[in-house]
């Protein structure tokens, strides 16, 4: 992992079991919440072998790499939004605030799943035309 001058994670170096090395680069500007994984994921054997049979070790490798990407977001945009001088913001939440936050995050997740469903259906229609 590398850090910028502010000590924020800017990338996570990854080597999977297939020997592929890559970097999950993260932009560190405070106003950009749309972090995009690099081409590393596009070239990952689990993605390339999708539909042809993904080996268990490639599936596990992808999951580990994606979790590294998640952690880089926590260290980047998550740190900007949730790290306070006394610890993490969630530590101060009451039970009601915790439930409210969870419901909001679940609503966001459901929205994104619907967005993806629309995209997948649109792509499927294009394939059949």
mmCIF file with all atom_site columns, C-alpha atoms in Angstrom:
data_model
loop_
_atom_site.group_PDB
_atom_site.id
_atom_site.type_symbol
_atom_site.label_atom_id
_atom_site.label_alt_id
_atom_site.label_comp_id
_atom_site.label_asym_id
_atom_site.label_entity_id
_atom_site.label_seq_id
_atom_site.pdbx_PDB_ins_code
_atom_site.Cartn_x
_atom_site.Cartn_y
_atom_site.Cartn_z
_atom_site.occupancy
_atom_site.B_iso_or_equiv
_atom_site.pdbx_formal_charge
_atom_site.auth_seq_id
_atom_site.auth_comp_id
_atom_site.auth_asym_id
_atom_site.auth_atom_id
_atom_site.pdbx_PDB_model_num
ATOM 1   C CA . UNK A 1 1   ? 0.000   0.000   0.000   1.00 0.00 ? 1   UNK A CA 1
ATOM 2   C CA . UNK A 1 2   ? 1.214   3.500   -0.770  1.00 0.00 ? 2   UNK A CA 1
ATOM 3   C CA . UNK A 1 3   ? 0.281   6.714   0.972   1.00 0.00 ? 3   UNK A CA 1
ATOM 4   C CA . UNK A 1 4   ? 0.047   10.287  -0.200  1.00 0.00 ? 4   UNK A CA 1
ATOM 5   C CA . UNK A 1 5   ? 1.502   13.159  1.828   1.00 0.00 ? 5   UNK A CA 1
ATOM 6   C CA . UNK A 1 6   ? -1.587  13.245  4.036   1.00 0.00 ? 6   UNK A CA 1
ATOM 7   C CA . UNK A 1 7   ? -1.092  9.594   4.999   1.00 0.00 ? 7   UNK A CA 1
ATOM 8   C CA . UNK A 1 8   ? -4.199  8.460   3.125   1.00 0.00 ? 8   UNK A CA 1
ATOM 9   C CA . UNK A 1 9   ? -4.101  5.224   1.210   1.00 0.00 ? 9   UNK A CA 1
ATOM 10  C CA . UNK A 1 10  ? -3.810  5.822   -2.497  1.00 0.00 ? 10  UNK A CA 1
ATOM 11  C CA . UNK A 1 11  ? -3.461  2.263   -3.707  1.00 0.00 ? 11  UNK A CA 1
ATOM 12  C CA . UNK A 1 12  ? -3.405  -1.320  -2.573  1.00 0.00 ? 12  UNK A CA 1
ATOM 13  C CA . UNK A 1 13  ? -0.903  -3.577  -4.325  1.00 0.00 ? 13  UNK A CA 1
ATOM 14  C CA . UNK A 1 14  ? -2.368  -6.979  -5.017  1.00 0.00 ? 14  UNK A CA 1
ATOM 15  C CA . UNK A 1 15  ? -0.896  -10.291 -6.109  1.00 0.00 ? 15  UNK A CA 1
ATOM 16  C CA . UNK A 1 16  ? -3.387  -13.086 -6.532  1.00 0.00 ? 16  UNK A CA 1
ATOM 17  C CA . UNK A 1 17  ? -2.803  -16.817 -6.471  1.00 0.00 ? 17  UNK A CA 1
ATOM 18  C CA . UNK A 1 18  ? -2.541  -16.855 -10.258 1.00 0.00 ? 18  UNK A CA 1
ATOM 19  C CA . UNK A 1 19  ? 0.439   -14.508 -10.032 1.00 0.00 ? 19  UNK A CA 1
ATOM 20  C CA . UNK A 1 20  ? -1.374  -11.491 -11.439 1.00 0.00 ? 20  UNK A CA 1
ATOM 21  C CA . UNK A 1 21  ? -0.210  -8.277  -9.881  1.00 0.00 ? 21  UNK A CA 1
ATOM 22  C CA . UNK A 1 22  ? -2.286  -5.161  -9.890  1.00 0.00 ? 22  UNK A CA 1
ATOM 23  C CA . UNK A 1 23  ? -3.096  -2.050  -8.011  1.00 0.00 ? 23  UNK A CA 1
ATOM 24  C CA . UNK A 1 24  ? -6.455  -0.909  -6.728  1.00 0.00 ? 24  UNK A CA 1
ATOM 25  C CA . UNK A 1 25  ? -5.894  2.780   -7.227  1.00 0.00 ? 25  UNK A CA 1
ATOM 26  C CA . UNK A 1 26  ? -8.020  5.237   -5.347  1.00 0.00 ? 26  UNK A CA 1
ATOM 27  C CA . UNK A 1 27  ? -8.398  8.899   -6.045  1.00 0.00 ? 27  UNK A CA 1
ATOM 28  C CA . UNK A 1 28  ? -7.857  10.892  -2.887  1.00 0.00 ? 28  UNK A CA 1
ATOM 29  C CA . UNK A 1 29  ? -9.651  14.143  -3.598  1.00 0.00 ? 29  UNK A CA 1
ATOM 30  C CA . UNK A 1 30  ? -12.135 14.749  -0.823  1.00 0.00 ? 30  UNK A CA 1
ATOM 31  C CA . UNK A 1 31  ? -14.987 15.699  -3.130  1.00 0.00 ? 31  UNK A CA 1
ATOM 32  C CA . UNK A 1 32  ? -14.976 12.581  -5.331  1.00 0.00 ? 32  UNK A CA 1
ATOM 33  C CA . UNK A 1 33  ? -16.965 9.742   -3.796  1.00 0.00 ? 33  UNK A CA 1
ATOM 34  C CA . UNK A 1 34  ? -16.990 7.688   -7.007  1.00 0.00 ? 34  UNK A CA 1
ATOM 35  C CA . UNK A 1 35  ? -13.879 5.534   -6.612  1.00 0.00 ? 35  UNK A CA 1
ATOM 36  C CA . UNK A 1 36  ? -13.321 3.177   -9.498  1.00 0.00 ? 36  UNK A CA 1
ATOM 37  C CA . UNK A 1 37  ? -11.236 0.018   -9.407  1.00 0.00 ? 37  UNK A CA 1
ATOM 38  C CA . UNK A 1 38  ? -8.467  -0.068  -11.970 1.00 0.00 ? 38  UNK A CA 1
ATOM 39  C CA . UNK A 1 39  ? -8.275  -2.409  -14.907 1.00 0.00 ? 39  UNK A CA 1
ATOM 40  C CA . UNK A 1 40  ? -6.945  -5.015  -12.476 1.00 0.00 ? 40  UNK A CA 1
ATOM 41  C CA . UNK A 1 41  ? -10.472 -6.346  -11.929 1.00 0.00 ? 41  UNK A CA 1
ATOM 42  C CA . UNK A 1 42  ? -11.203 -6.494  -15.649 1.00 0.00 ? 42  UNK A CA 1
ATOM 43  C CA . UNK A 1 43  ? -8.154  -8.686  -16.194 1.00 0.00 ? 43  UNK A CA 1
ATOM 44  C CA . UNK A 1 44  ? -8.721  -10.912 -13.170 1.00 0.00 ? 44  UNK A CA 1
ATOM 45  C CA . UNK A 1 45  ? -9.081  -14.642 -14.023 1.00 0.00 ? 45  UNK A CA 1
ATOM 46  C CA . UNK A 1 46  ? -12.438 -14.823 -12.219 1.00 0.00 ? 46  UNK A CA 1
ATOM 47  C CA . UNK A 1 47  ? -13.805 -12.138 -14.557 1.00 0.00 ? 47  UNK A CA 1
ATOM 48  C CA . UNK A 1 48  ? -12.115 -13.483 -17.676 1.00 0.00 ? 48  UNK A CA 1
ATOM 49  C CA . UNK A 1 49  ? -13.314 -17.038 -16.984 1.00 0.00 ? 49  UNK A CA 1
ATOM 50  C CA . UNK A 1 50  ? -16.879 -16.022 -16.156 1.00 0.00 ? 50  UNK A CA 1
ATOM 51  C CA . UNK A 1 51  ? -19.181 -18.320 -18.081 1.00 0.00 ? 51  UNK A CA 1
ATOM 52  C CA . UNK A 1 52  ? -16.363 -20.763 -18.819 1.00 0.00 ? 52  UNK A CA 1
ATOM 53  C CA . UNK A 1 53  ? -15.937 -21.998 -15.266 1.00 0.00 ? 53  UNK A CA 1
ATOM 54  C CA . UNK A 1 54  ? -14.280 -19.994 -12.506 1.00 0.00 ? 54  UNK A CA 1
ATOM 55  C CA . UNK A 1 55  ? -11.754 -21.945 -10.455 1.00 0.00 ? 55  UNK A CA 1
ATOM 56  C CA . UNK A 1 56  ? -12.320 -21.817 -6.698  1.00 0.00 ? 56  UNK A CA 1
ATOM 57  C CA . UNK A 1 57  ? -8.903  -20.234 -6.086  1.00 0.00 ? 57  UNK A CA 1
ATOM 58  C CA . UNK A 1 58  ? -9.704  -17.480 -8.625  1.00 0.00 ? 58  UNK A CA 1
ATOM 59  C CA . UNK A 1 59  ? -13.047 -16.813 -6.952  1.00 0.00 ? 59  UNK A CA 1
ATOM 60  C CA . UNK A 1 60  ? -11.341 -16.546 -3.562  1.00 0.00 ? 60  UNK A CA 1
ATOM 61  C CA . UNK A 1 61  ? -8.596  -14.363 -5.042  1.00 0.00 ? 61  UNK A CA 1
ATOM 62  C CA . UNK A 1 62  ? -11.179 -12.004 -6.550  1.00 0.00 ? 62  UNK A CA 1
ATOM 63  C CA . UNK A 1 63  ? -13.016 -11.747 -3.237  1.00 0.00 ? 63  UNK A CA 1
ATOM 64  C CA . UNK A 1 64  ? -9.764  -10.993 -1.385  1.00 0.00 ? 64  UNK A CA 1
ATOM 65  C CA . UNK A 1 65  ? -8.817  -8.360  -3.960  1.00 0.00 ? 65  UNK A CA 1
ATOM 66  C CA . UNK A 1 66  ? -12.238 -6.766  -3.836  1.00 0.00 ? 66  UNK A CA 1
ATOM 67  C CA . UNK A 1 67  ? -12.087 -6.683  -0.038  1.00 0.00 ? 67  UNK A CA 1
ATOM 68  C CA . UNK A 1 68  ? -8.725  -4.894  -0.355  1.00 0.00 ? 68  UNK A CA 1
ATOM 69  C CA . UNK A 1 69  ? -10.510 -2.352  -2.545  1.00 0.00 ? 69  UNK A CA 1
ATOM 70  C CA . UNK A 1 70  ? -13.198 -1.954  0.137   1.00 0.00 ? 70  UNK A CA 1
ATOM 71  C CA . UNK A 1 71  ? -10.508 -1.358  2.771   1.00 0.00 ? 71  UNK A CA 1
ATOM 72  C CA . UNK A 1 72  ? -8.822  1.248   0.566   1.00 0.00 ? 72  UNK A CA 1
ATOM 73  C CA . UNK A 1 73  ? -12.143 3.107   0.426   1.00 0.00 ? 73  UNK A CA 1
ATOM 74  C CA . UNK A 1 74  ? -12.408 2.992   4.222   1.00 0.00 ? 74  UNK A CA 1
ATOM 75  C CA . UNK A 1 75  ? -8.946  4.494   4.470   1.00 0.00 ? 75  UNK A CA 1
ATOM 76  C CA . UNK A 1 76  ? -9.759  7.124   1.839   1.00 0.00 ? 76  UNK A CA 1
ATOM 77  C CA . UNK A 1 77  ? -13.266 8.532   1.472   1.00 0.00 ? 77  UNK A CA 1
ATOM 78  C CA . UNK A 1 78  ? -14.469 6.699   4.589   1.00 0.00 ? 78  UNK A CA 1
ATOM 79  C CA . UNK A 1 79  ? -11.742 8.277   6.721   1.00 0.00 ? 79  UNK A CA 1
ATOM 80  C CA . UNK A 1 80  ? -12.715 11.708  5.382   1.00 0.00 ? 80  UNK A CA 1
ATOM 81  C CA . UNK A 1 81  ? -16.351 11.181  6.306   1.00 0.00 ? 81  UNK A CA 1
ATOM 82  C CA . UNK A 1 82  ? -16.265 9.066   9.452   1.00 0.00 ? 82  UNK A CA 1
ATOM 83  C CA . UNK A 1 83  ? -12.978 9.393   11.350  1.00 0.00 ? 83  UNK A CA 1
ATOM 84  C CA . UNK A 1 84  ? -13.206 11.859  14.207  1.00 0.00 ? 84  UNK A CA 1
ATOM 85  C CA . UNK A 1 85  ? -10.564 12.995  16.704  1.00 0.00 ? 85  UNK A CA 1
ATOM 86  C CA . UNK A 1 86  ? -12.111 10.670  19.299  1.00 0.00 ? 86  UNK A CA 1
ATOM 87  C CA . UNK A 1 87  ? -12.431 7.610   17.027  1.00 0.00 ? 87  UNK A CA 1
ATOM 88  C CA . UNK A 1 88  ? -14.972 6.503   14.456  1.00 0.00 ? 88  UNK A CA 1
ATOM 89  C CA . UNK A 1 89  ? -18.273 8.328   14.022  1.00 0.00 ? 89  UNK A CA 1
ATOM 90  C CA . UNK A 1 90  ? -20.307 5.102   14.316  1.00 0.00 ? 90  UNK A CA 1
ATOM 91  C CA . UNK A 1 91  ? -19.019 4.676   17.891  1.00 0.00 ? 91  UNK A CA 1
ATOM 92  C CA . UNK A 1 92  ? -21.061 7.705   18.922  1.00 0.00 ? 92  UNK A CA 1
ATOM 93  C CA . UNK A 1 93  ? -24.334 6.512   17.378  1.00 0.00 ? 93  UNK A CA 1
ATOM 94  C CA . UNK A 1 94  ? -27.226 5.699   19.640  1.00 0.00 ? 94  UNK A CA 1
ATOM 95  C CA . UNK A 1 95  ? -29.165 2.496   18.962  1.00 0.00 ? 95  UNK A CA 1
ATOM 96  C CA . UNK A 1 96  ? -31.747 4.535   17.019  1.00 0.00 ? 96  UNK A CA 1
ATOM 97  C CA . UNK A 1 97  ? -29.052 6.294   14.952  1.00 0.00 ? 97  UNK A CA 1
ATOM 98  C CA . UNK A 1 98  ? -27.418 2.933   14.204  1.00 0.00 ? 98  UNK A CA 1
ATOM 99  C CA . UNK A 1 99  ? -30.720 1.505   12.958  1.00 0.00 ? 99  UNK A CA 1
ATOM 100 C CA . UNK A 1 100 ? -31.448 4.669   10.939  1.00 0.00 ? 100 UNK A CA 1
ATOM 101 C CA . UNK A 1 101 ? -27.980 4.531   9.314   1.00 0.00 ? 101 UNK A CA 1
ATOM 102 C CA . UNK A 1 102 ? -28.362 0.828   8.541   1.00 0.00 ? 102 UNK A CA 1
ATOM 103 C CA . UNK A 1 103 ? -31.769 1.368   6.951   1.00 0.00 ? 103 UNK A CA 1
ATOM 104 C CA . UNK A 1 104 ? -30.356 4.211   4.828   1.00 0.00 ? 104 UNK A CA 1
ATOM 105 C CA . UNK A 1 105 ? -27.427 2.028   3.700   1.00 0.00 ? 105 UNK A CA 1
ATOM 106 C CA . UNK A 1 106 ? -29.778 -0.869  2.918   1.00 0.00 ? 106 UNK A CA 1
ATOM 107 C CA . UNK A 1 107 ? -31.978 1.484   0.884   1.00 0.00 ? 107 UNK A CA 1
ATOM 108 C CA . UNK A 1 108 ? -28.893 2.637   -1.058  1.00 0.00 ? 108 UNK A CA 1
ATOM 109 C CA . UNK A 1 109 ? -27.831 -0.979  -1.661  1.00 0.00 ? 109 UNK A CA 1
ATOM 110 C CA . UNK A 1 110 ? -31.311 -1.882  -2.949  1.00 0.00 ? 110 UNK A CA 1
ATOM 111 C CA . UNK A 1 111 ? -31.268 1.181   -5.221  1.00 0.00 ? 111 UNK A CA 1
ATOM 112 C CA . UNK A 1 112 ? -27.898 0.178   -6.676  1.00 0.00 ? 112 UNK A CA 1
ATOM 113 C CA . UNK A 1 113 ? -29.132 -3.380  -7.226  1.00 0.00 ? 113 UNK A CA 1
ATOM 114 C CA . UNK A 1 114 ? -32.102 -1.974  -9.145  1.00 0.00 ? 114 UNK A CA 1
ATOM 115 C CA . UNK A 1 115 ? -29.771 0.239   -11.222 1.00 0.00 ? 115 UNK A CA 1
ATOM 116 C CA . UNK A 1 116 ? -27.687 -2.815  -12.047 1.00 0.00 ? 116 UNK A CA 1
ATOM 117 C CA . UNK A 1 117 ? -30.817 -4.824  -12.915 1.00 0.00 ? 117 UNK A CA 1
ATOM 118 C CA . UNK A 1 118 ? -31.875 -2.132  -15.384 1.00 0.00 ? 118 UNK A CA 1
ATOM 119 C CA . UNK A 1 119 ? -28.417 -2.127  -16.948 1.00 0.00 ? 119 UNK A CA 1
ATOM 120 C CA . UNK A 1 120 ? -28.241 -5.929  -17.195 1.00 0.00 ? 120 UNK A CA 1
ATOM 121 C CA . UNK A 1 121 ? -31.704 -6.121  -18.769 1.00 0.00 ? 121 UNK A CA 1
ATOM 122 C CA . UNK A 1 122 ? -30.824 -3.360  -21.249 1.00 0.00 ? 122 UNK A CA 1
ATOM 123 C CA . UNK A 1 123 ? -27.606 -5.202  -22.157 1.00 0.00 ? 123 UNK A CA 1
ATOM 124 C CA . UNK A 1 124 ? -29.524 -8.447  -22.565 1.00 0.00 ? 124 UNK A CA 1
ATOM 125 C CA . UNK A 1 125 ? -31.992 -6.755  -24.915 1.00 0.00 ? 125 UNK A CA 1
ATOM 126 C CA . UNK A 1 126 ? -29.129 -5.352  -26.995 1.00 0.00 ? 126 UNK A CA 1
ATOM 127 C CA . UNK A 1 127 ? -27.619 -8.843  -27.294 1.00 0.00 ? 127 UNK A CA 1
ATOM 128 C CA . UNK A 1 128 ? -30.880 -10.254 -28.671 1.00 0.00 ? 128 UNK A CA 1
ATOM 129 C CA . UNK A 1 129 ? -31.383 -7.507  -31.245 1.00 0.00 ? 129 UNK A CA 1
#
